């Protein structure tokens, strides 16, 4: 979790020996009870202390096997223009002004921000949370061997709240990934992180607990991103909840199962701003997680599916829906959207997406969002007293927030294009105004003096056809222009 260094004076109160003895008995009883759940106790081992020792040893092993795959991330504010060389600008609310180049030999140095990361590549790839990063800060990574590395951002995706950093290192031990899809409430877990930046010497800290719940929602943001209080996929219910202690600075750390595999990346996203929560949260390691991480490792943009349905107040159902039909009723449909092209109409009740049951809009947004853009999937829709399958090809969700991409598709004749749905209106997600409901792609970048610019194209130009061939995805556009030699005729939507 992102945090700021704080100082407190500990106040210690003496405890009587009787109180201490009672505490020891209670703790021992809890550990013995847990031990009987995970360690089969034979007649020869029917001793509470042996069971406690077995559980303790497993925790020790899991931590020892994986702590070298967890790193400390520290951030230093870049100097403001005109500031003295070698010193960071003062941060409001903090008293520290330190040298730009941090030194592990200087115990007085105070970092501005901090977090945690997980090694995912032996060549220096580090996974962390997107919200750990700061645009105006330099990033440093400390590995278990106490070496400090300057880090660059390979790619960052605000929709998943994940980012991949790169440091100049080799021979690192990547974190083994598990599978969160089979998790159950009550499973024991270990969390490794960098609370309050105390792991800046490379020695990560550990805590333990159980899985408290699954598919939890991140709290709406108090400071909306592009007018959205729920800008990430996790705001629709993806997060693992654990009672393992996760304090400020452990965002981007590892949540491990008792097999020693990472089943979640810890995050502070679900905590209410300004408060330390008793509950901890983690992004689950599942198919979506792996897809996102694979794209970020390559420096690519992560794309998410979009259906194009929404909510509008005052809709009256044309017919009653039986009580045993569970789903979400379509209230509005964007023009030119996949939903419209698939034949959905207001009043339809979507009961499943790709075979997964849907009960409300959040579940619909989550399951559609898990799928990549251009995915063909099947909805189950209740309409006029019966359920029917509806095939739909998803468009691309316009992700709010700051994306970082270092490997992008090459430009064509000086321009880059994207899905028409990837352009965000200032008011809402919009595919096209009424006169632009035909599928199309849109120009997002244009090089000065390029062939595309000289031909009259502009950023925002909407292209519906290449020659006589309809295009609505970047891949379709690329294949169409590659099939033509010389001049290419483009049809624009005015």
GROMACS .gro file of C-alpha atoms in nm:
model
  494
    1UNK     CA    1   0.000   0.000   0.000
    2UNK     CA    2   0.127   0.347  -0.078
    3UNK     CA    3   0.215   0.530   0.237
    4UNK     CA    4   0.402   0.818   0.386
    5UNK     CA    5   0.656   0.778   0.661
    6UNK     CA    6   0.516   0.867   1.000
    7UNK     CA    7   0.679   0.887   1.341
    8UNK     CA    8   0.521   0.778   1.664
    9UNK     CA    9   0.663   0.760   2.016
   10UNK     CA   10   0.576   0.418   2.156
   11UNK     CA   11   0.418   0.419   2.498
   12UNK     CA   12   0.469   0.096   2.688
   13UNK     CA   13   0.265  -0.004   2.986
   14UNK     CA   14   0.375  -0.284   3.220
   15UNK     CA   15   0.159  -0.596   3.216
   16UNK     CA   16   0.124  -0.826   3.511
   17UNK     CA   17   0.264  -1.177   3.484
   18UNK     CA   18  -0.090  -1.317   3.523
   19UNK     CA   19  -0.213  -1.120   3.222
   20UNK     CA   20   0.086  -1.229   3.017
   21UNK     CA   21   0.029  -1.593   3.109
   22UNK     CA   22  -0.334  -1.571   2.997
   23UNK     CA   23  -0.228  -1.417   2.666
   24UNK     CA   24   0.020  -1.698   2.604
   25UNK     CA   25  -0.246  -1.960   2.676
   26UNK     CA   26  -0.496  -1.797   2.439
   27UNK     CA   27  -0.243  -1.763   2.155
   28UNK     CA   28  -0.126  -2.121   2.202
   29UNK     CA   29  -0.484  -2.247   2.194
   30UNK     CA   30  -0.555  -2.062   1.867
   31UNK     CA   31  -0.240  -2.192   1.699
   32UNK     CA   32  -0.310  -2.550   1.811
   33UNK     CA   33  -0.663  -2.527   1.675
   34UNK     CA   34  -0.534  -2.402   1.340
   35UNK     CA   35  -0.268  -2.669   1.333
   36UNK     CA   36  -0.523  -2.947   1.360
   37UNK     CA   37  -0.686  -2.813   1.041
   38UNK     CA   38  -0.374  -2.827   0.826
   39UNK     CA   39  -0.157  -3.095   0.984
   40UNK     CA   40  -0.289  -3.449   1.036
   41UNK     CA   41  -0.197  -3.536   1.393
   42UNK     CA   42  -0.114  -3.903   1.441
   43UNK     CA   43  -0.110  -4.083   1.773
   44UNK     CA   44   0.267  -4.035   1.792
   45UNK     CA   45   0.224  -3.663   1.727
   46UNK     CA   46  -0.069  -3.615   1.956
   47UNK     CA   47   0.107  -3.340   2.132
   48UNK     CA   48  -0.002  -2.975   2.100
   49UNK     CA   49   0.353  -2.850   2.094
   50UNK     CA   50   0.443  -3.077   1.802
   51UNK     CA   51   0.143  -2.949   1.606
   52UNK     CA   52   0.235  -2.588   1.681
   53UNK     CA   53   0.593  -2.655   1.574
   54UNK     CA   54   0.475  -2.810   1.246
   55UNK     CA   55   0.256  -2.511   1.157
   56UNK     CA   56   0.530  -2.271   1.261
   57UNK     CA   57   0.784  -2.451   1.045
   58UNK     CA   58   0.555  -2.434   0.743
   59UNK     CA   59   0.521  -2.058   0.785
   60UNK     CA   60   0.898  -2.029   0.817
   61UNK     CA   61   0.950  -2.232   0.500
   62UNK     CA   62   0.696  -2.038   0.293
   63UNK     CA   63   0.856  -1.707   0.395
   64UNK     CA   64   1.212  -1.829   0.342
   65UNK     CA   65   1.130  -1.972  -0.001
   66UNK     CA   66   0.971  -1.651  -0.129
   67UNK     CA   67   1.115  -1.348   0.048
   68UNK     CA   68   1.391  -1.310  -0.211
   69UNK     CA   69   1.119  -1.261  -0.475
   70UNK     CA   70   0.976  -0.955  -0.298
   71UNK     CA   71   1.138  -0.612  -0.327
   72UNK     CA   72   1.099  -0.274  -0.161
   73UNK     CA   73   0.995   0.017  -0.382
   74UNK     CA   74   1.078   0.371  -0.282
   75UNK     CA   75   0.998   0.692  -0.464
   76UNK     CA   76   1.170   1.029  -0.447
   77UNK     CA   77   1.005   1.345  -0.568
   78UNK     CA   78   1.184   1.495  -0.867
   79UNK     CA   79   1.330   1.842  -0.810
   80UNK     CA   80   1.112   2.130  -0.913
   81UNK     CA   81   1.241   2.362  -1.178
   82UNK     CA   82   1.482   2.606  -1.018
   83UNK     CA   83   1.537   2.393  -0.705
   84UNK     CA   84   1.899   2.341  -0.589
   85UNK     CA   85   2.066   2.049  -0.764
   86UNK     CA   86   2.082   1.734  -0.556
   87UNK     CA   87   1.778   1.807  -0.341
   88UNK     CA   88   1.415   1.709  -0.368
   89UNK     CA   89   1.138   1.962  -0.338
   90UNK     CA   90   0.960   1.985  -0.007
   91UNK     CA   91   0.642   1.782   0.014
   92UNK     CA   92   0.341   1.949   0.179
   93UNK     CA   93   0.276   1.797   0.516
   94UNK     CA   94   0.624   1.643   0.541
   95UNK     CA   95   0.942   1.775   0.693
   96UNK     CA   96   1.187   1.586   0.473
   97UNK     CA   97   1.406   1.746   0.210
   98UNK     CA   98   1.666   1.494   0.105
   99UNK     CA   99   1.918   1.426  -0.170
  100UNK     CA  100   1.785   1.305  -0.502
  101UNK     CA  101   2.024   1.009  -0.519
  102UNK     CA  102   1.932   0.805  -0.210
  103UNK     CA  103   2.202   0.622  -0.022
  104UNK     CA  104   2.150   0.314   0.192
  105UNK     CA  105   2.443   0.436   0.396
  106UNK     CA  106   2.253   0.748   0.497
  107UNK     CA  107   2.006   0.651   0.772
  108UNK     CA  108   1.873   1.008   0.782
  109UNK     CA  109   1.738   0.991   0.426
  110UNK     CA  110   1.360   0.987   0.413
  111UNK     CA  111   1.173   0.865   0.106
  112UNK     CA  112   0.861   1.050  -0.004
  113UNK     CA  113   0.653   0.745  -0.104
  114UNK     CA  114   0.697   0.372  -0.079
  115UNK     CA  115   0.546   0.041  -0.178
  116UNK     CA  116   0.630  -0.319  -0.257
  117UNK     CA  117   0.700  -0.521  -0.570
  118UNK     CA  118   0.724  -0.884  -0.676
  119UNK     CA  119   0.989  -1.028  -0.909
  120UNK     CA  120   0.828  -1.175  -1.222
  121UNK     CA  121   1.136  -1.198  -1.442
  122UNK     CA  122   1.490  -1.313  -1.365
  123UNK     CA  123   1.615  -1.028  -1.587
  124UNK     CA  124   1.475  -0.757  -1.358
  125UNK     CA  125   1.102  -0.736  -1.424
  126UNK     CA  126   0.908  -0.626  -1.115
  127UNK     CA  127   0.529  -0.630  -1.072
  128UNK     CA  128   0.357  -0.377  -0.848
  129UNK     CA  129   0.034  -0.176  -0.822
  130UNK     CA  130  -0.031   0.106  -1.066
  131UNK     CA  131  -0.131   0.337  -0.781
  132UNK     CA  132   0.213   0.299  -0.623
  133UNK     CA  133   0.363   0.502  -0.908
  134UNK     CA  134   0.388   0.881  -0.907
  135UNK     CA  135   0.439   1.078  -1.227
  136UNK     CA  136   0.666   1.334  -1.059
  137UNK     CA  137   0.881   1.081  -0.870
  138UNK     CA  138   1.188   0.874  -0.948
  139UNK     CA  139   1.152   0.505  -0.866
  140UNK     CA  140   1.406   0.288  -0.680
  141UNK     CA  141   1.395  -0.082  -0.605
  142UNK     CA  142   1.587  -0.255  -0.325
  143UNK     CA  143   1.639  -0.629  -0.366
  144UNK     CA  144   1.703  -0.884  -0.095
  145UNK     CA  145   2.081  -0.849  -0.142
  146UNK     CA  146   2.046  -0.485  -0.025
  147UNK     CA  147   2.129  -0.346  -0.370
  148UNK     CA  148   1.950  -0.030  -0.476
  149UNK     CA  149   1.839  -0.012  -0.841
  150UNK     CA  150   1.697   0.269  -1.050
  151UNK     CA  151   1.369   0.148  -1.203
  152UNK     CA  152   1.187   0.242  -1.521
  153UNK     CA  153   0.825   0.166  -1.603
  154UNK     CA  154   0.784  -0.100  -1.871
  155UNK     CA  155   0.404  -0.060  -1.879
  156UNK     CA  156   0.125   0.044  -1.644
  157UNK     CA  157  -0.248  -0.022  -1.661
  158UNK     CA  158  -0.490   0.175  -1.440
  159UNK     CA  159  -0.787  -0.054  -1.517
  160UNK     CA  160  -0.622  -0.353  -1.344
  161UNK     CA  161  -0.416  -0.134  -1.107
  162UNK     CA  162  -0.105  -0.326  -1.219
  163UNK     CA  163   0.232  -0.205  -1.345
  164UNK     CA  164   0.559  -0.368  -1.448
  165UNK     CA  165   0.894  -0.205  -1.371
  166UNK     CA  166   1.238  -0.287  -1.512
  167UNK     CA  167   1.566  -0.275  -1.322
  168UNK     CA  168   1.918  -0.354  -1.440
  169UNK     CA  169   1.961  -0.688  -1.266
  170UNK     CA  170   1.995  -1.055  -1.351
  171UNK     CA  171   1.963  -1.386  -1.173
  172UNK     CA  172   1.661  -1.280  -0.973
  173UNK     CA  173   1.414  -1.544  -0.853
  174UNK     CA  174   1.068  -1.494  -1.007
  175UNK     CA  175   0.775  -1.542  -0.773
  176UNK     CA  176   0.591  -1.871  -0.839
  177UNK     CA  177   0.229  -1.798  -0.934
  178UNK     CA  178  -0.061  -2.003  -0.803
  179UNK     CA  179  -0.430  -2.000  -0.887
  180UNK     CA  180  -0.683  -1.799  -0.689
  181UNK     CA  181  -0.986  -1.950  -0.862
  182UNK     CA  182  -1.010  -2.234  -0.611
  183UNK     CA  183  -0.962  -2.032  -0.292
  184UNK     CA  184  -1.193  -2.091   0.004
  185UNK     CA  185  -1.274  -1.878   0.305
  186UNK     CA  186  -1.060  -1.980   0.598
  187UNK     CA  187  -0.747  -2.081   0.405
  188UNK     CA  188  -0.423  -1.975   0.571
  189UNK     CA  189  -0.214  -1.714   0.388
  190UNK     CA  190   0.113  -1.526   0.431
  191UNK     CA  191   0.166  -1.165   0.319
  192UNK     CA  192   0.510  -1.024   0.236
  193UNK     CA  193   0.563  -0.650   0.199
  194UNK     CA  194   0.731  -0.323   0.286
  195UNK     CA  195   0.518  -0.163   0.560
  196UNK     CA  196   0.603   0.198   0.640
  197UNK     CA  197   0.919   0.159   0.423
  198UNK     CA  198   1.093  -0.045   0.693
  199UNK     CA  199   1.192  -0.299   0.427
  200UNK     CA  200   1.402  -0.044   0.240
  201UNK     CA  201   1.707  -0.242   0.347
  202UNK     CA  202   1.584  -0.534   0.137
  203UNK     CA  203   1.448  -0.735   0.431
  204UNK     CA  204   1.075  -0.772   0.366
  205UNK     CA  205   0.828  -0.808   0.650
  206UNK     CA  206   0.575  -1.089   0.687
  207UNK     CA  207   0.227  -1.123   0.833
  208UNK     CA  208  -0.025  -1.406   0.829
  209UNK     CA  209  -0.398  -1.466   0.843
  210UNK     CA  210  -0.682  -1.634   0.658
  211UNK     CA  211  -0.889  -1.571   0.347
  212UNK     CA  212  -1.182  -1.370   0.481
  213UNK     CA  213  -1.384  -1.336   0.164
  214UNK     CA  214  -1.371  -1.340  -0.214
  215UNK     CA  215  -1.488  -1.109  -0.493
  216UNK     CA  216  -1.489  -0.800  -0.273
  217UNK     CA  217  -1.535  -0.452  -0.424
  218UNK     CA  218  -1.285  -0.172  -0.395
  219UNK     CA  219  -1.435   0.137  -0.228
  220UNK     CA  220  -1.534   0.425  -0.460
  221UNK     CA  221  -1.262   0.686  -0.489
  222UNK     CA  222  -1.301   1.006  -0.290
  223UNK     CA  223  -1.111   1.184  -0.568
  224UNK     CA  224  -1.264   1.054  -0.895
  225UNK     CA  225  -1.049   0.973  -1.197
  226UNK     CA  226  -1.193   1.146  -1.505
  227UNK     CA  227  -1.528   1.184  -1.325
  228UNK     CA  228  -1.538   0.814  -1.238
  229UNK     CA  229  -1.545   0.698  -0.877
  230UNK     CA  230  -1.505   0.335  -0.990
  231UNK     CA  231  -1.232   0.344  -1.256
  232UNK     CA  232  -1.086  -0.003  -1.206
  233UNK     CA  233  -1.216  -0.352  -1.267
  234UNK     CA  234  -1.177  -0.417  -0.893
  235UNK     CA  235  -1.452  -0.168  -0.812
  236UNK     CA  236  -1.696  -0.423  -0.956
  237UNK     CA  237  -1.591  -0.705  -0.723
  238UNK     CA  238  -1.270  -0.897  -0.789
  239UNK     CA  239  -1.062  -0.862  -0.472
  240UNK     CA  240  -0.951  -1.122  -0.219
  241UNK     CA  241  -1.011  -1.009   0.140
  242UNK     CA  242  -0.778  -1.128   0.415
  243UNK     CA  243  -0.728  -1.048   0.780
  244UNK     CA  244  -0.349  -1.062   0.735
  245UNK     CA  245  -0.205  -0.731   0.852
  246UNK     CA  246  -0.147  -0.510   0.547
  247UNK     CA  247  -0.032  -0.164   0.648
  248UNK     CA  248   0.073   0.137   0.439
  249UNK     CA  249   0.353   0.044   0.200
  250UNK     CA  250   0.252  -0.317   0.134
  251UNK     CA  251   0.073  -0.240  -0.194
  252UNK     CA  252   0.233  -0.456  -0.460
  253UNK     CA  253   0.337  -0.729  -0.216
  254UNK     CA  254   0.268  -1.100  -0.230
  255UNK     CA  255  -0.018  -1.294  -0.075
  256UNK     CA  256   0.093  -1.658  -0.055
  257UNK     CA  257  -0.087  -1.984   0.009
  258UNK     CA  258   0.059  -2.265   0.218
  259UNK     CA  259   0.206  -2.422  -0.096
  260UNK     CA  260   0.430  -2.117  -0.120
  261UNK     CA  261   0.269  -1.977  -0.436
  262UNK     CA  262   0.139  -1.626  -0.490
  263UNK     CA  263  -0.238  -1.623  -0.514
  264UNK     CA  264  -0.280  -1.245  -0.486
  265UNK     CA  265  -0.099  -0.911  -0.518
  266UNK     CA  266  -0.174  -0.705  -0.209
  267UNK     CA  267  -0.332  -0.364  -0.257
  268UNK     CA  268  -0.464  -0.069  -0.057
  269UNK     CA  269  -0.716   0.019  -0.326
  270UNK     CA  270  -1.012  -0.104  -0.122
  271UNK     CA  271  -0.922   0.095   0.188
  272UNK     CA  272  -1.098   0.421   0.263
  273UNK     CA  273  -0.862   0.709   0.193
  274UNK     CA  274  -0.689   0.833   0.506
  275UNK     CA  275  -0.763   0.530   0.719
  276UNK     CA  276  -0.578   0.211   0.796
  277UNK     CA  277  -0.816  -0.083   0.766
  278UNK     CA  278  -0.828  -0.400   0.969
  279UNK     CA  279  -0.902  -0.592   0.649
  280UNK     CA  280  -0.646  -0.640   0.375
  281UNK     CA  281  -0.711  -0.690   0.005
  282UNK     CA  282  -0.532  -0.850  -0.288
  283UNK     CA  283  -0.574  -0.867  -0.665
  284UNK     CA  284  -0.635  -1.238  -0.738
  285UNK     CA  285  -0.398  -1.438  -0.957
  286UNK     CA  286  -0.643  -1.568  -1.218
  287UNK     CA  287  -0.676  -1.580  -1.597
  288UNK     CA  288  -0.739  -1.205  -1.620
  289UNK     CA  289  -0.438  -1.131  -1.399
  290UNK     CA  290  -0.213  -1.349  -1.615
  291UNK     CA  291  -0.340  -1.190  -1.937
  292UNK     CA  292  -0.276  -0.841  -1.802
  293UNK     CA  293   0.071  -0.926  -1.667
  294UNK     CA  294   0.174  -1.092  -1.995
  295UNK     CA  295   0.081  -0.775  -2.186
  296UNK     CA  296   0.258  -0.546  -1.937
  297UNK     CA  297   0.575  -0.756  -1.943
  298UNK     CA  298   0.591  -0.693  -2.317
  299UNK     CA  299   0.521  -0.322  -2.271
  300UNK     CA  300   0.185  -0.345  -2.448
  301UNK     CA  301  -0.146  -0.176  -2.373
  302UNK     CA  302  -0.405  -0.394  -2.200
  303UNK     CA  303  -0.743  -0.398  -2.374
  304UNK     CA  304  -1.078  -0.471  -2.211
  305UNK     CA  305  -1.413  -0.566  -2.357
  306UNK     CA  306  -1.709  -0.331  -2.376
  307UNK     CA  307  -2.071  -0.424  -2.447
  308UNK     CA  308  -2.237  -0.083  -2.463
  309UNK     CA  309  -2.536  -0.114  -2.232
  310UNK     CA  310  -2.623   0.121  -1.951
  311UNK     CA  311  -2.874   0.242  -1.699
  312UNK     CA  312  -3.137   0.511  -1.757
  313UNK     CA  313  -3.386   0.626  -1.492
  314UNK     CA  314  -3.756   0.578  -1.537
  315UNK     CA  315  -3.761   0.274  -1.766
  316UNK     CA  316  -4.085   0.076  -1.734
  317UNK     CA  317  -4.065  -0.293  -1.814
  318UNK     CA  318  -4.286  -0.395  -2.104
  319UNK     CA  319  -4.364  -0.723  -1.929
  320UNK     CA  320  -4.316  -0.866  -1.580
  321UNK     CA  321  -4.008  -1.076  -1.512
  322UNK     CA  322  -4.067  -1.396  -1.317
  323UNK     CA  323  -3.920  -1.404  -0.968
  324UNK     CA  324  -3.704  -1.704  -1.053
  325UNK     CA  325  -3.527  -1.519  -1.339
  326UNK     CA  326  -3.207  -1.366  -1.202
  327UNK     CA  327  -3.013  -1.119  -1.412
  328UNK     CA  328  -2.971  -0.752  -1.501
  329UNK     CA  329  -3.225  -0.569  -1.716
  330UNK     CA  330  -3.090  -0.367  -2.008
  331UNK     CA  331  -3.208  -0.009  -1.966
  332UNK     CA  332  -3.024   0.173  -2.244
  333UNK     CA  333  -2.807   0.085  -2.544
  334UNK     CA  334  -2.537   0.300  -2.704
  335UNK     CA  335  -2.569   0.365  -3.076
  336UNK     CA  336  -2.322   0.166  -3.283
  337UNK     CA  337  -2.227  -0.051  -2.985
  338UNK     CA  338  -2.177  -0.428  -2.985
  339UNK     CA  339  -2.501  -0.457  -2.787
  340UNK     CA  340  -2.698  -0.279  -3.058
  341UNK     CA  341  -2.537  -0.481  -3.339
  342UNK     CA  342  -2.612  -0.804  -3.149
  343UNK     CA  343  -2.981  -0.713  -3.139
  344UNK     CA  344  -3.022  -0.637  -2.768
  345UNK     CA  345  -3.312  -0.408  -2.682
  346UNK     CA  346  -3.415  -0.222  -2.365
  347UNK     CA  347  -3.606  -0.457  -2.138
  348UNK     CA  348  -3.389  -0.760  -2.214
  349UNK     CA  349  -3.260  -0.933  -1.900
  350UNK     CA  350  -2.900  -1.059  -1.928
  351UNK     CA  351  -2.870  -1.370  -1.712
  352UNK     CA  352  -2.520  -1.489  -1.804
  353UNK     CA  353  -2.199  -1.390  -1.985
  354UNK     CA  354  -1.986  -1.672  -2.127
  355UNK     CA  355  -2.177  -1.913  -1.902
  356UNK     CA  356  -2.121  -1.712  -1.581
  357UNK     CA  357  -2.440  -1.608  -1.398
  358UNK     CA  358  -2.523  -1.237  -1.379
  359UNK     CA  359  -2.725  -1.086  -1.094
  360UNK     CA  360  -2.659  -0.713  -1.121
  361UNK     CA  361  -2.484  -0.449  -1.330
  362UNK     CA  362  -2.156  -0.478  -1.137
  363UNK     CA  363  -2.130  -0.847  -1.222
  364UNK     CA  364  -2.208  -0.772  -1.586
  365UNK     CA  365  -1.940  -0.500  -1.602
  366UNK     CA  366  -1.690  -0.727  -1.430
  367UNK     CA  367  -1.743  -1.033  -1.651
  368UNK     CA  368  -1.747  -0.834  -1.975
  369UNK     CA  369  -1.442  -0.639  -1.858
  370UNK     CA  370  -1.246  -0.958  -1.793
  371UNK     CA  371  -1.262  -1.039  -2.165
  372UNK     CA  372  -1.030  -0.876  -2.421
  373UNK     CA  373  -1.160  -0.638  -2.686
  374UNK     CA  374  -1.276  -0.811  -3.008
  375UNK     CA  375  -1.373  -1.124  -2.814
  376UNK     CA  376  -1.674  -1.312  -2.945
  377UNK     CA  377  -1.879  -1.429  -2.650
  378UNK     CA  378  -2.231  -1.546  -2.580
  379UNK     CA  379  -2.491  -1.384  -2.359
  380UNK     CA  380  -2.800  -1.555  -2.225
  381UNK     CA  381  -3.095  -1.317  -2.245
  382UNK     CA  382  -3.449  -1.348  -2.105
  383UNK     CA  383  -3.697  -1.198  -2.350
  384UNK     CA  384  -4.072  -1.239  -2.392
  385UNK     CA  385  -4.102  -1.529  -2.156
  386UNK     CA  386  -3.803  -1.733  -2.270
  387UNK     CA  387  -3.425  -1.743  -2.258
  388UNK     CA  388  -3.225  -1.721  -2.578
  389UNK     CA  389  -2.853  -1.714  -2.665
  390UNK     CA  390  -2.713  -1.393  -2.813
  391UNK     CA  391  -2.369  -1.388  -2.975
  392UNK     CA  392  -2.181  -1.060  -2.947
  393UNK     CA  393  -1.836  -0.932  -3.048
  394UNK     CA  394  -1.708  -0.690  -2.782
  395UNK     CA  395  -1.557  -0.351  -2.855
  396UNK     CA  396  -1.282  -0.178  -2.654
  397UNK     CA  397  -1.341  -0.011  -2.319
  398UNK     CA  398  -1.193   0.343  -2.295
  399UNK     CA  399  -0.973   0.309  -1.986
  400UNK     CA  400  -0.955   0.623  -1.769
  401UNK     CA  401  -0.636   0.726  -1.593
  402UNK     CA  402  -0.270   0.732  -1.690
  403UNK     CA  403  -0.160   0.443  -1.910
  404UNK     CA  404   0.208   0.377  -1.979
  405UNK     CA  405   0.292   0.178  -2.292
  406UNK     CA  406   0.645   0.128  -2.426
  407UNK     CA  407   0.570  -0.116  -2.710
  408UNK     CA  408   0.308   0.011  -2.951
  409UNK     CA  409   0.191  -0.096  -3.296
  410UNK     CA  410   0.381   0.086  -3.567
  411UNK     CA  411   0.219   0.390  -3.727
  412UNK     CA  412   0.075   0.368  -4.078
  413UNK     CA  413   0.171   0.660  -4.301
  414UNK     CA  414   0.219   0.874  -3.993
  415UNK     CA  415  -0.099   0.792  -3.805
  416UNK     CA  416  -0.219   0.555  -3.536
  417UNK     CA  417  -0.575   0.436  -3.507
  418UNK     CA  418  -0.789   0.271  -3.240
  419UNK     CA  419  -1.139   0.137  -3.186
  420UNK     CA  420  -1.412   0.396  -3.226
  421UNK     CA  421  -1.528   0.307  -2.874
  422UNK     CA  422  -1.184   0.389  -2.731
  423UNK     CA  423  -1.247   0.764  -2.760
  424UNK     CA  424  -1.411   0.900  -2.449
  425UNK     CA  425  -1.672   1.172  -2.466
  426UNK     CA  426  -1.649   1.446  -2.204
  427UNK     CA  427  -1.995   1.344  -2.085
  428UNK     CA  428  -2.007   0.966  -2.112
  429UNK     CA  429  -1.879   0.657  -2.286
  430UNK     CA  430  -2.003   0.696  -2.639
  431UNK     CA  431  -1.949   0.489  -2.949
  432UNK     CA  432  -2.094   0.736  -3.197
  433UNK     CA  433  -2.351   1.011  -3.215
  434UNK     CA  434  -2.668   0.922  -3.409
  435UNK     CA  435  -2.519   1.006  -3.749
  436UNK     CA  436  -2.211   0.794  -3.676
  437UNK     CA  437  -2.363   0.459  -3.584
  438UNK     CA  438  -2.175   0.279  -3.860
  439UNK     CA  439  -1.880   0.073  -3.725
  440UNK     CA  440  -1.549   0.253  -3.762
  441UNK     CA  441  -1.200   0.316  -3.628
  442UNK     CA  442  -1.068   0.655  -3.515
  443UNK     CA  443  -0.738   0.838  -3.568
  444UNK     CA  444  -0.572   0.890  -3.229
  445UNK     CA  445  -0.228   1.022  -3.332
  446UNK     CA  446  -0.095   1.203  -3.635
  447UNK     CA  447   0.266   1.290  -3.713
  448UNK     CA  448   0.334   1.645  -3.828
  449UNK     CA  449   0.390   1.657  -4.204
  450UNK     CA  450   0.304   1.289  -4.253
  451UNK     CA  451   0.131   1.145  -4.558
  452UNK     CA  452  -0.186   1.099  -4.353
  453UNK     CA  453  -0.187   1.463  -4.243
  454UNK     CA  454  -0.121   1.591  -4.596
  455UNK     CA  455  -0.415   1.381  -4.715
  456UNK     CA  456  -0.641   1.580  -4.482
  457UNK     CA  457  -0.677   1.341  -4.189
  458UNK     CA  458  -0.694   1.479  -3.836
  459UNK     CA  459  -0.683   1.340  -3.485
  460UNK     CA  460  -1.041   1.228  -3.425
  461UNK     CA  461  -1.114   1.143  -3.790
  462UNK     CA  462  -1.343   0.839  -3.805
  463UNK     CA  463  -1.271   0.583  -4.078
  464UNK     CA  464  -1.546   0.340  -4.171
  465UNK     CA  465  -1.403   0.179  -4.486
  466UNK     CA  466  -1.075   0.106  -4.660
  467UNK     CA  467  -1.163   0.090  -5.027
  468UNK     CA  468  -1.493  -0.095  -5.017
  469UNK     CA  469  -1.400  -0.292  -4.707
  470UNK     CA  470  -1.567  -0.210  -4.376
  471UNK     CA  471  -1.332  -0.175  -4.076
  472UNK     CA  472  -1.416  -0.152  -3.706
  473UNK     CA  473  -1.100  -0.280  -3.533
  474UNK     CA  474  -0.734  -0.180  -3.566
  475UNK     CA  475  -0.649  -0.532  -3.689
  476UNK     CA  476  -0.913  -0.509  -3.962
  477UNK     CA  477  -0.777  -0.169  -4.064
  478UNK     CA  478  -0.420  -0.297  -4.075
  479UNK     CA  479  -0.512  -0.600  -4.285
  480UNK     CA  480  -0.713  -0.384  -4.524
  481UNK     CA  481  -0.441  -0.125  -4.589
  482UNK     CA  482  -0.170  -0.391  -4.617
  483UNK     CA  483  -0.371  -0.554  -4.896
  484UNK     CA  484  -0.354  -0.237  -5.109
  485UNK     CA  485  -0.050  -0.109  -5.300
  486UNK     CA  486  -0.006   0.261  -5.367
  487UNK     CA  487  -0.288   0.501  -5.292
  488UNK     CA  488  -0.548   0.387  -5.039
  489UNK     CA  489  -0.902   0.524  -5.043
  490UNK     CA  490  -1.048   0.582  -4.696
  491UNK     CA  491  -1.414   0.655  -4.626
  492UNK     CA  492  -1.464   0.902  -4.342
  493UNK     CA  493  -1.772   0.964  -4.130
  494UNK     CA  494  -1.831   1.338  -4.117
   0.00000   0.00000   0.00000
